[in-house]
Amino acid sequence: MIWPYCVNSLRGLLREV
């Protein structure tokens, strides 16, 4: 599992909004 990757994706989406 790539936890850091998932977190990065979520952070990117939140930052984009």
Short mmCIF file of N, CA and C in Angstrom, two decimals:
data_model
loop_
_atom_site.label_atom_id
_atom_site.label_comp_id
_atom_site.label_asym_id
_atom_site.label_seq_id
_atom_site.Cartn_x
_atom_site.Cartn_y
_atom_site.Cartn_z
N MET A 1 0.85 -1.21 0.00
CA MET A 1 0.00 0.00 0.00
C MET A 1 0.88 1.26 0.00
N ILE A 2 0.41 2.28 -0.70
CA ILE A 2 1.20 3.53 -0.75
C ILE A 2 0.44 4.62 -0.01
N TRP A 3 0.56 4.61 1.31
CA TRP A 3 -0.15 5.62 2.10
C TRP A 3 0.24 7.04 1.72
N PRO A 4 1.54 7.33 1.63
CA PRO A 4 2.00 8.69 1.30
C PRO A 4 1.39 9.16 -0.01
N TYR A 5 1.26 8.24 -0.94
CA TYR A 5 0.71 8.61 -2.26
C TYR A 5 -0.75 9.04 -2.12
N CYS A 6 -1.52 8.24 -1.37
CA CYS A 6 -2.95 8.56 -1.16
C CYS A 6 -3.08 9.92 -0.48
N VAL A 7 -2.29 10.13 0.54
CA VAL A 7 -2.35 11.39 1.29
C VAL A 7 -1.99 12.56 0.36
N ASN A 8 -1.00 12.34 -0.47
CA ASN A 8 -0.57 13.41 -1.38
C ASN A 8 -1.71 13.77 -2.33
N SER A 9 -2.42 12.75 -2.82
CA SER A 9 -3.52 12.98 -3.75
C SER A 9 -4.62 13.80 -3.07
N LEU A 10 -4.94 13.41 -1.84
CA LEU A 10 -5.99 14.12 -1.10
C LEU A 10 -5.57 15.57 -0.86
N ARG A 11 -4.32 15.73 -0.47
CA ARG A 11 -3.82 17.10 -0.16
C ARG A 11 -3.85 17.93 -1.44
N GLY A 12 -3.49 17.34 -2.55
CA GLY A 12 -3.49 18.06 -3.83
C GLY A 12 -4.90 18.52 -4.18
N LEU A 13 -5.86 17.64 -3.98
CA LEU A 13 -7.25 17.99 -4.31
C LEU A 13 -7.74 19.12 -3.41
N LEU A 14 -7.45 19.00 -2.13
CA LEU A 14 -7.89 20.04 -1.17
C LEU A 14 -7.21 21.38 -1.50
N ARG A 15 -5.96 21.28 -1.91
CA ARG A 15 -5.20 22.53 -2.19
C ARG A 15 -5.74 23.16 -3.48
N GLU A 16 -6.17 22.30 -4.42
CA GLU A 16 -6.68 22.84 -5.70
C GLU A 16 -7.99 23.59 -5.47
N VAL A 17 -8.82 23.05 -4.59
CA VAL A 17 -10.13 23.69 -4.34
C VAL A 17 -9.95 25.05 -3.68
#
